[in-house]
């Protein structure tokens, strides 16, 4: 996620997880630090159903998927590969030929990667923001701890330690 020139705006599609989890810790805008984020209207609706107080920030755009995206998502859903909304986000990401797809769902991650999409989750977004110099390492460490303690994202103690260790190496 850090190999590209910092000035190029990326096309990013997000599933519900990173929108929800980063908003829970007050860092939703970190999603947009590397590009414009597109969210299918169905994902925005799901986010509103889960957390009515979440407001999308500047740089996150809700889009109505094309019929082709909807048809593809429906096929994946009916085949049992994914839940319908995850399928919609991945189909949109594929159609837009996005640079990155954001999700915290393991099945969605594996499926998107099998299609050749570059996938990152909330924790990876936080680490990337620090490694690219968009936020201070101390802010990123606080965000990792908040994701673990204060968000609905489940992170094991081992993963939290690995993330904090990676951030410590960045600050040396």
GROMACS .gro file of C-alpha atoms in nm:
model
  172
    1UNK     CA    1   0.000   0.000   0.000
    2UNK     CA    2   0.300   0.229   0.028
    3UNK     CA    3   0.481   0.166  -0.302
    4UNK     CA    4   0.306   0.436  -0.504
    5UNK     CA    5   0.394   0.804  -0.529
    6UNK     CA    6   0.214   0.993  -0.249
    7UNK     CA    7   0.053   1.243  -0.487
    8UNK     CA    8  -0.153   0.998  -0.693
    9UNK     CA    9  -0.514   0.971  -0.584
   10UNK     CA   10  -0.629   0.611  -0.573
   11UNK     CA   11  -0.967   0.463  -0.652
   12UNK     CA   12  -1.084   0.273  -0.345
   13UNK     CA   13  -1.403   0.075  -0.283
   14UNK     CA   14  -1.500  -0.006   0.074
   15UNK     CA   15  -1.716  -0.266   0.237
   16UNK     CA   16  -1.898  -0.187   0.564
   17UNK     CA   17  -1.632  -0.300   0.813
   18UNK     CA   18  -1.365  -0.032   0.774
   19UNK     CA   19  -1.631   0.241   0.752
   20UNK     CA   20  -1.787   0.121   1.077
   21UNK     CA   21  -1.471   0.040   1.271
   22UNK     CA   22  -1.280   0.355   1.186
   23UNK     CA   23  -1.587   0.568   1.256
   24UNK     CA   24  -1.621   0.399   1.596
   25UNK     CA   25  -1.277   0.534   1.691
   26UNK     CA   26  -1.324   0.874   1.529
   27UNK     CA   27  -1.085   0.810   1.238
   28UNK     CA   28  -1.318   0.766   0.941
   29UNK     CA   29  -1.131   1.031   0.744
   30UNK     CA   30  -0.820   0.809   0.744
   31UNK     CA   31  -0.990   0.600   0.475
   32UNK     CA   32  -0.955   0.891   0.234
   33UNK     CA   33  -0.589   0.979   0.292
   34UNK     CA   34  -0.479   0.782  -0.016
   35UNK     CA   35  -0.766   0.836  -0.251
   36UNK     CA   36  -1.133   0.870  -0.320
   37UNK     CA   37  -1.349   0.604  -0.156
   38UNK     CA   38  -1.659   0.470  -0.328
   39UNK     CA   39  -1.929   0.285  -0.139
   40UNK     CA   40  -2.226   0.107  -0.299
   41UNK     CA   41  -2.554   0.255  -0.178
   42UNK     CA   42  -2.636  -0.086  -0.023
   43UNK     CA   43  -2.325  -0.065   0.198
   44UNK     CA   44  -2.417   0.289   0.302
   45UNK     CA   45  -2.766   0.164   0.394
   46UNK     CA   46  -2.617  -0.124   0.595
   47UNK     CA   47  -2.388   0.117   0.777
   48UNK     CA   48  -2.687   0.336   0.863
   49UNK     CA   49  -2.879   0.030   0.989
   50UNK     CA   50  -2.588  -0.067   1.217
   51UNK     CA   51  -2.484   0.279   1.335
   52UNK     CA   52  -2.730   0.555   1.253
   53UNK     CA   53  -2.496   0.828   1.380
   54UNK     CA   54  -2.222   0.761   1.121
   55UNK     CA   55  -2.193   1.034   0.862
   56UNK     CA   56  -1.966   0.977   0.565
   57UNK     CA   57  -1.690   1.235   0.544
   58UNK     CA   58  -1.563   1.427   0.244
   59UNK     CA   59  -1.384   1.195   0.004
   60UNK     CA   60  -1.629   0.908   0.052
   61UNK     CA   61  -1.891   0.888  -0.219
   62UNK     CA   62  -2.200   0.669  -0.226
   63UNK     CA   63  -2.270   0.523  -0.571
   64UNK     CA   64  -2.560   0.335  -0.726
   65UNK     CA   65  -2.417   0.019  -0.883
   66UNK     CA   66  -2.486  -0.053  -1.248
   67UNK     CA   67  -2.713  -0.337  -1.354
   68UNK     CA   68  -2.405  -0.538  -1.449
   69UNK     CA   69  -2.263  -0.500  -1.096
   70UNK     CA   70  -2.598  -0.592  -0.941
   71UNK     CA   71  -2.632  -0.900  -1.162
   72UNK     CA   72  -2.279  -1.019  -1.080
   73UNK     CA   73  -2.335  -0.963  -0.707
   74UNK     CA   74  -2.661  -1.154  -0.723
   75UNK     CA   75  -2.488  -1.450  -0.892
   76UNK     CA   76  -2.217  -1.460  -0.624
   77UNK     CA   77  -2.475  -1.432  -0.350
   78UNK     CA   78  -2.697  -1.706  -0.492
   79UNK     CA   79  -2.394  -1.932  -0.532
   80UNK     CA   80  -2.327  -1.888  -0.160
   81UNK     CA   81  -1.986  -1.728  -0.205
   82UNK     CA   82  -2.072  -1.408  -0.017
   83UNK     CA   83  -2.349  -1.215   0.150
   84UNK     CA   84  -2.530  -0.991  -0.098
   85UNK     CA   85  -2.386  -0.659   0.024
   86UNK     CA   86  -2.029  -0.787   0.030
   87UNK     CA   87  -2.080  -0.925  -0.319
   88UNK     CA   88  -2.210  -0.584  -0.430
   89UNK     CA   89  -1.901  -0.406  -0.296
   90UNK     CA   90  -1.664  -0.655  -0.461
   91UNK     CA   91  -1.849  -0.643  -0.793
   92UNK     CA   92  -1.828  -0.262  -0.784
   93UNK     CA   93  -1.458  -0.278  -0.700
   94UNK     CA   94  -1.402  -0.511  -0.994
   95UNK     CA   95  -1.603  -0.295  -1.235
   96UNK     CA   96  -1.424   0.023  -1.124
   97UNK     CA   97  -1.087  -0.153  -1.149
   98UNK     CA   98  -1.011  -0.002  -0.811
   99UNK     CA   99  -0.662   0.025  -0.673
  100UNK     CA  100  -0.769  -0.104  -0.332
  101UNK     CA  101  -1.065  -0.280  -0.176
  102UNK     CA  102  -1.124  -0.223   0.196
  103UNK     CA  103  -1.288  -0.493   0.407
  104UNK     CA  104  -1.253  -0.650   0.751
  105UNK     CA  105  -1.444  -0.964   0.652
  106UNK     CA  106  -1.224  -1.271   0.599
  107UNK     CA  107  -1.447  -1.435   0.337
  108UNK     CA  108  -1.480  -1.109   0.142
  109UNK     CA  109  -1.102  -1.059   0.164
  110UNK     CA  110  -1.024  -1.405   0.029
  111UNK     CA  111  -1.283  -1.381  -0.247
  112UNK     CA  112  -1.165  -1.032  -0.354
  113UNK     CA  113  -0.802  -1.144  -0.354
  114UNK     CA  114  -0.896  -1.444  -0.570
  115UNK     CA  115  -1.025  -1.192  -0.825
  116UNK     CA  116  -0.695  -1.004  -0.819
  117UNK     CA  117  -0.805  -0.711  -0.603
  118UNK     CA  118  -0.559  -0.562  -0.354
  119UNK     CA  119  -0.733  -0.582  -0.016
  120UNK     CA  120  -0.670  -0.396   0.309
  121UNK     CA  121  -0.854  -0.391   0.641
  122UNK     CA  122  -0.893  -0.132   0.914
  123UNK     CA  123  -0.570  -0.228   1.086
  124UNK     CA  124  -0.374  -0.213   0.760
  125UNK     CA  125  -0.521   0.128   0.684
  126UNK     CA  126  -0.402   0.260   1.021
  127UNK     CA  127  -0.051   0.121   0.975
  128UNK     CA  128  -0.032   0.254   0.618
  129UNK     CA  129  -0.135   0.603   0.730
  130UNK     CA  130   0.156   0.605   0.975
  131UNK     CA  131   0.408   0.448   0.737
  132UNK     CA  132   0.324   0.703   0.468
  133UNK     CA  133   0.358   0.991   0.714
  134UNK     CA  134  -0.006   1.100   0.701
  135UNK     CA  135  -0.041   1.056   1.079
  136UNK     CA  136   0.206   1.042   1.364
  137UNK     CA  137   0.309   0.699   1.486
  138UNK     CA  138   0.170   0.777   1.831
  139UNK     CA  139  -0.171   0.855   1.673
  140UNK     CA  140  -0.161   0.525   1.487
  141UNK     CA  141  -0.069   0.334   1.804
  142UNK     CA  142  -0.362   0.496   1.982
  143UNK     CA  143  -0.590   0.404   1.690
  144UNK     CA  144  -0.476   0.039   1.703
  145UNK     CA  145  -0.549   0.024   2.075
  146UNK     CA  146  -0.887   0.192   2.022
  147UNK     CA  147  -0.976  -0.052   1.743
  148UNK     CA  148  -0.899  -0.333   1.986
  149UNK     CA  149  -1.069  -0.187   2.294
  150UNK     CA  150  -1.344   0.044   2.169
  151UNK     CA  151  -1.462  -0.079   1.830
  152UNK     CA  152  -1.667  -0.376   1.721
  153UNK     CA  153  -1.367  -0.512   1.525
  154UNK     CA  154  -1.230  -0.827   1.686
  155UNK     CA  155  -0.851  -0.833   1.701
  156UNK     CA  156  -0.650  -1.095   1.885
  157UNK     CA  157  -0.389  -0.985   2.139
  158UNK     CA  158  -0.123  -1.131   1.908
  159UNK     CA  159  -0.236  -0.922   1.610
  160UNK     CA  160  -0.250  -0.607   1.823
  161UNK     CA  161   0.104  -0.673   1.946
  162UNK     CA  162   0.229  -0.731   1.591
  163UNK     CA  163   0.068  -0.406   1.476
  164UNK     CA  164   0.215  -0.207   1.767
  165UNK     CA  165   0.558  -0.363   1.705
  166UNK     CA  166   0.538  -0.265   1.336
  167UNK     CA  167   0.449   0.092   1.435
  168UNK     CA  168   0.739   0.103   1.683
  169UNK     CA  169   0.980   0.001   1.405
  170UNK     CA  170   0.844   0.289   1.196
  171UNK     CA  171   0.927   0.541   1.465
  172UNK     CA  172   1.290   0.429   1.502
   0.00000   0.00000   0.00000
